[in-house]
Amino acid sequence: MKRLIAGTALALIASASTAVADDSVSACLITKTDTNPFFVKMREGAAAKAEELGITLNSYAGKVDGDHETQVAAIETCIANGADGILLTASDTSSIVPAVQQARDAGLLVIALDTPLEPIDSADMTFATDNFLAGELIGKWAAATLGDDAANAKIAMLDLAVSQPSVGVLRDQGFMTGFGIDVKDPNRWGDEDDPRIVGHDVTAGNEEGGRRAMENLLAKDPMINVVYTINEPAAAGAYEALKSIGRENDVLIVSVDGGCPGVQNVADGVIGATSQQYPLLMASKGIEAIANWAKDGSKPEATEGKGFFDTGVALVTDQPVDGVDSIDTKEGMDLCWG
Amino acid sequence: MSGPDNYEAASADAANEIASFDTGKKGIVSRFHHALHTTPALVPLIVLLASIAIFGVLLGTRFFSPFALTLILQQVQIVGIVAAAQSLVILTAGIDLSVGAIAVISSVVMGQFSFRYGVPVEVAIVCGLAFGTMIGAVNGWLIAVMKLPPFIVTLGMWQIVLAANFLYSANETIRSQDIAEQAPMLQLMGAKFNVGGAVFTFGVVFMLVLVLVLAYVLKHTAWGRHVYAVGDDPEAAALSGVNVKKTLISVYALAGLICAFAGWALIGRIGSVSPTSGQLLNIESITAVVIGGISLFGGRGSILGTFFGALIVGVFTLGLRLLGADAQWTFLLIGALIIAAVAVDQWIRKVAA
């Protein structure tokens, strides 16, 4: 037994010293949480790509969404570890900037995944879904599906949080733009005066919040017939609220994310259409970028015409409409995450 | 010894009146003060009625309708049930930070047992309820027998249970449609019925019955008196023959069971089994308890007060949302209510002059 322990210890020391000695590329992945399926998928994508390219990957995550402290500590750990680059999904997009700057000063490539930093150029590059476009697609789809009735629609907006994080604002404003609503200030929701908007409420992006928010807005106007939701769990909650008053079949629900339970809900007719994003792709592209950076110091380029690298978005629905490209739920299921 | 003892006769001429405080002349304020002192649920009830009246005036029938008022009941049902469990614990001068986590993991156990292992749904529900009770009992054992502070024990348990919840479920949601198809019993607490425009769910009924039963048990059974006694002064309670350890363990175990029921009600409400729900239940339940006038130092307050406390939060939330106020106003006002509730509690504690 003693010999076994000694042997293991020796092996560990040996492997540790080789890790220090050789100049293999290492990367860090820092997500908001390690429990949200979206980030779980992201980690899988990063791990698979890292293994393929022979990169050492360390993953860190906040304890809960909004856990800024742990993310800062993770960045510091990565700098101390001599990593070549960091893939970061920031909980607090502006407060994290000084820590990111510290990492960049230390020669690390920092790529924001999914959530742009504020300002967006605080990171070397952002690999993300075009959240505005994701919203715009479902907005266009909803307007086209309603046809002439779109002029008299009564719309409930189920948003993410009162702090109006950028991802929530972009989807919300994209939806309105796609639907043909004047958004006023595009950087915040709630300031538009189109009478078709019954109201906004926040859901925290989960079923419970979705149900409560929907109930609140239904109490305001029981004749709501279009529901925008920030993501599919919120949509599932909203559906429960509608079902409890027997209106689940005459209300159009649209959403964003493209998680597997969400796409299944589109197939079942719970959600009319959802915009699917691709976390796996974000992460694997991010790892490739770090590999290139370590090799020859090249940085990834932004998608033409945008301030970030667009990892794509697709509208998933079984009721396609003219003028809006979409994929069906079968294809959506093949590409879904979570 | 001559003839039977007749002590009764000896006391016949004695004063009949039992010793009492000389209350002197009482003004309206001190009468009111006295009423508040003897009926701890009165303050939250007054606040509740006042807030309903105010929102009723501001919003009219949009708020003051059977539909909207019972909607509040539906929205507070989960917090209400969990807060009932929290009340029991706080009456013993403890605190349970793990209530929300117990509720969530119980719902996950019910869902995963049915879907992952194919256990009959009734059995899965019983397993979920037993699991919640077990976690509560472990809390109680650590607090009563190991003499660890409740705050620490339940702080640790909260994290352990929540982490176990995510690990066990892989944070996968079981969809509402699948549950409705294969295990509709899980959604039983969400089943609803109409009474003249008012919509009730079984979950709401469960909450109401639970509150009434607990109120009765706390007031009229030996166990209930023991709970108050342990909270007021555990040493005095022990000296007067209360089994403090057993009482504490039973309180935490019962709290765990009630939380598990809350988990079941949660499935009914949101339709699906979602491991991410209910994470703020511990704070929300403590809020309801404090606004409901139960002293955090134990031994004082009533479960009806907690129920009113939960309703006050519900009325504020819906009322302000219907008024179109920013959601932050709700938090701000509830924060103010918490502080006001404790201030009023301190004022009531001063024995009437």
PDB file of N, CA and C in Angstrom, chain B residues 4 47 76 85 96 118 135 153 172 185 187 210 213-214 268 318 332 346 349:
ATOM      1  N   PRO B   4     -65.672  13.626  57.584  1.00  0.00           N
ATOM      2  CA  PRO B   4     -64.901  13.851  56.357  1.00  0.00           C
ATOM      3  C   PRO B   4     -64.331  15.271  56.332  1.00  0.00           C
ATOM      4  N   VAL B  47     -52.851  44.596   8.147  1.00  0.00           N
ATOM      5  CA  VAL B  47     -52.058  45.051   6.996  1.00  0.00           C
ATOM      6  C   VAL B  47     -52.586  44.435   5.706  1.00  0.00           C
ATOM      7  N   VAL B  76     -49.158  32.358  -4.186  1.00  0.00           N
ATOM      8  CA  VAL B  76     -48.427  32.228  -2.918  1.00  0.00           C
ATOM      9  C   VAL B  76     -48.458  30.805  -2.373  1.00  0.00           C
ATOM     10  N   ALA B  85     -43.909  25.457   7.201  1.00  0.00           N
ATOM     11  CA  ALA B  85     -42.819  24.650   7.749  1.00  0.00           C
ATOM     12  C   ALA B  85     -41.810  25.539   8.467  1.00  0.00           C
ATOM     13  N   ASP B  96     -34.589  27.504   9.257  1.00  0.00           N
ATOM     14  CA  ASP B  96     -34.286  26.450   8.299  1.00  0.00           C
ATOM     15  C   ASP B  96     -34.006  27.082   6.940  1.00  0.00           C
ATOM     16  N   GLY B 118     -39.010   4.061 -13.611  1.00  0.00           N
ATOM     17  CA  GLY B 118     -40.298   3.457 -13.915  1.00  0.00           C
ATOM     18  C   GLY B 118     -41.084   3.001 -12.694  1.00  0.00           C
ATOM     19  N   ILE B 135     -34.459  14.248   5.207  1.00  0.00           N
ATOM     20  CA  ILE B 135     -33.498  15.364   5.270  1.00  0.00           C
ATOM     21  C   ILE B 135     -33.821  16.245   6.483  1.00  0.00           C
ATOM     22  N   VAL B 153     -26.309  24.352  10.544  1.00  0.00           N
ATOM     23  CA  VAL B 153     -26.727  23.046  10.019  1.00  0.00           C
ATOM     24  C   VAL B 153     -27.497  23.216   8.719  1.00  0.00           C
ATOM     25  N   GLU B 172     -31.715  18.250 -15.699  1.00  0.00           N
ATOM     26  CA  GLU B 172     -32.620  18.069 -16.821  1.00  0.00           C
ATOM     27  C   GLU B 172     -34.062  18.238 -16.378  1.00  0.00           C
ATOM     28  N   MET B 185     -50.497  12.011 -12.024  1.00  0.00           N
ATOM     29  CA  MET B 185     -50.654  12.149 -10.576  1.00  0.00           C
ATOM     30  C   MET B 185     -49.676  13.181 -10.009  1.00  0.00           C
ATOM     31  N   GLN B 187     -48.980  15.930 -11.205  1.00  0.00           N
ATOM     32  CA  GLN B 187     -49.535  17.272 -11.354  1.00  0.00           C
ATOM     33  C   GLN B 187     -50.832  17.460 -10.584  1.00  0.00           C
ATOM     34  N   LEU B 210     -53.567  22.836   5.590  1.00  0.00           N
ATOM     35  CA  LEU B 210     -52.337  22.701   6.363  1.00  0.00           C
ATOM     36  C   LEU B 210     -52.241  23.785   7.433  1.00  0.00           C
ATOM     37  N   VAL B 213     -54.863  23.162  10.176  1.00  0.00           N
ATOM     38  CA  VAL B 213     -54.505  22.011  11.018  1.00  0.00           C
ATOM     39  C   VAL B 213     -53.339  22.373  11.935  1.00  0.00           C
ATOM     40  N   LEU B 214     -52.325  23.005  11.371  1.00  0.00           N
ATOM     41  CA  LEU B 214     -51.169  23.367  12.189  1.00  0.00           C
ATOM     42  C   LEU B 214     -51.566  24.370  13.275  1.00  0.00           C
ATOM     43  N   GLY B 268     -47.244  20.632  -9.675  1.00  0.00           N
ATOM     44  CA  GLY B 268     -48.584  20.968 -10.136  1.00  0.00           C
ATOM     45  C   GLY B 268     -48.639  22.363 -10.721  1.00  0.00           C
ATOM     46  N   LEU B 318     -48.829  41.226  -6.981  1.00  0.00           N
ATOM     47  CA  LEU B 318     -49.794  41.303  -8.072  1.00  0.00           C
ATOM     48  C   LEU B 318     -50.315  42.728  -8.234  1.00  0.00           C
ATOM     49  N   LEU B 332     -38.665  46.695  -2.803  1.00  0.00           N
ATOM     50  CA  LEU B 332     -38.427  47.815  -1.901  1.00  0.00           C
ATOM     51  C   LEU B 332     -39.500  47.857  -0.810  1.00  0.00           C
ATOM     52  N   GLN B 346     -41.754  44.617  18.294  1.00  0.00           N
ATOM     53  CA  GLN B 346     -41.068  45.124  19.494  1.00  0.00           C
ATOM     54  C   GLN B 346     -42.020  45.991  20.324  1.00  0.00           C
ATOM     55  N   ARG B 349     -44.452  43.880  22.222  1.00  0.00           N
ATOM     56  CA  ARG B 349     -43.843  43.145  23.326  1.00  0.00           C
ATOM     57  C   ARG B 349     -43.799  43.938  24.614  1.00  0.00           C
TER      58      ARG B 349
END
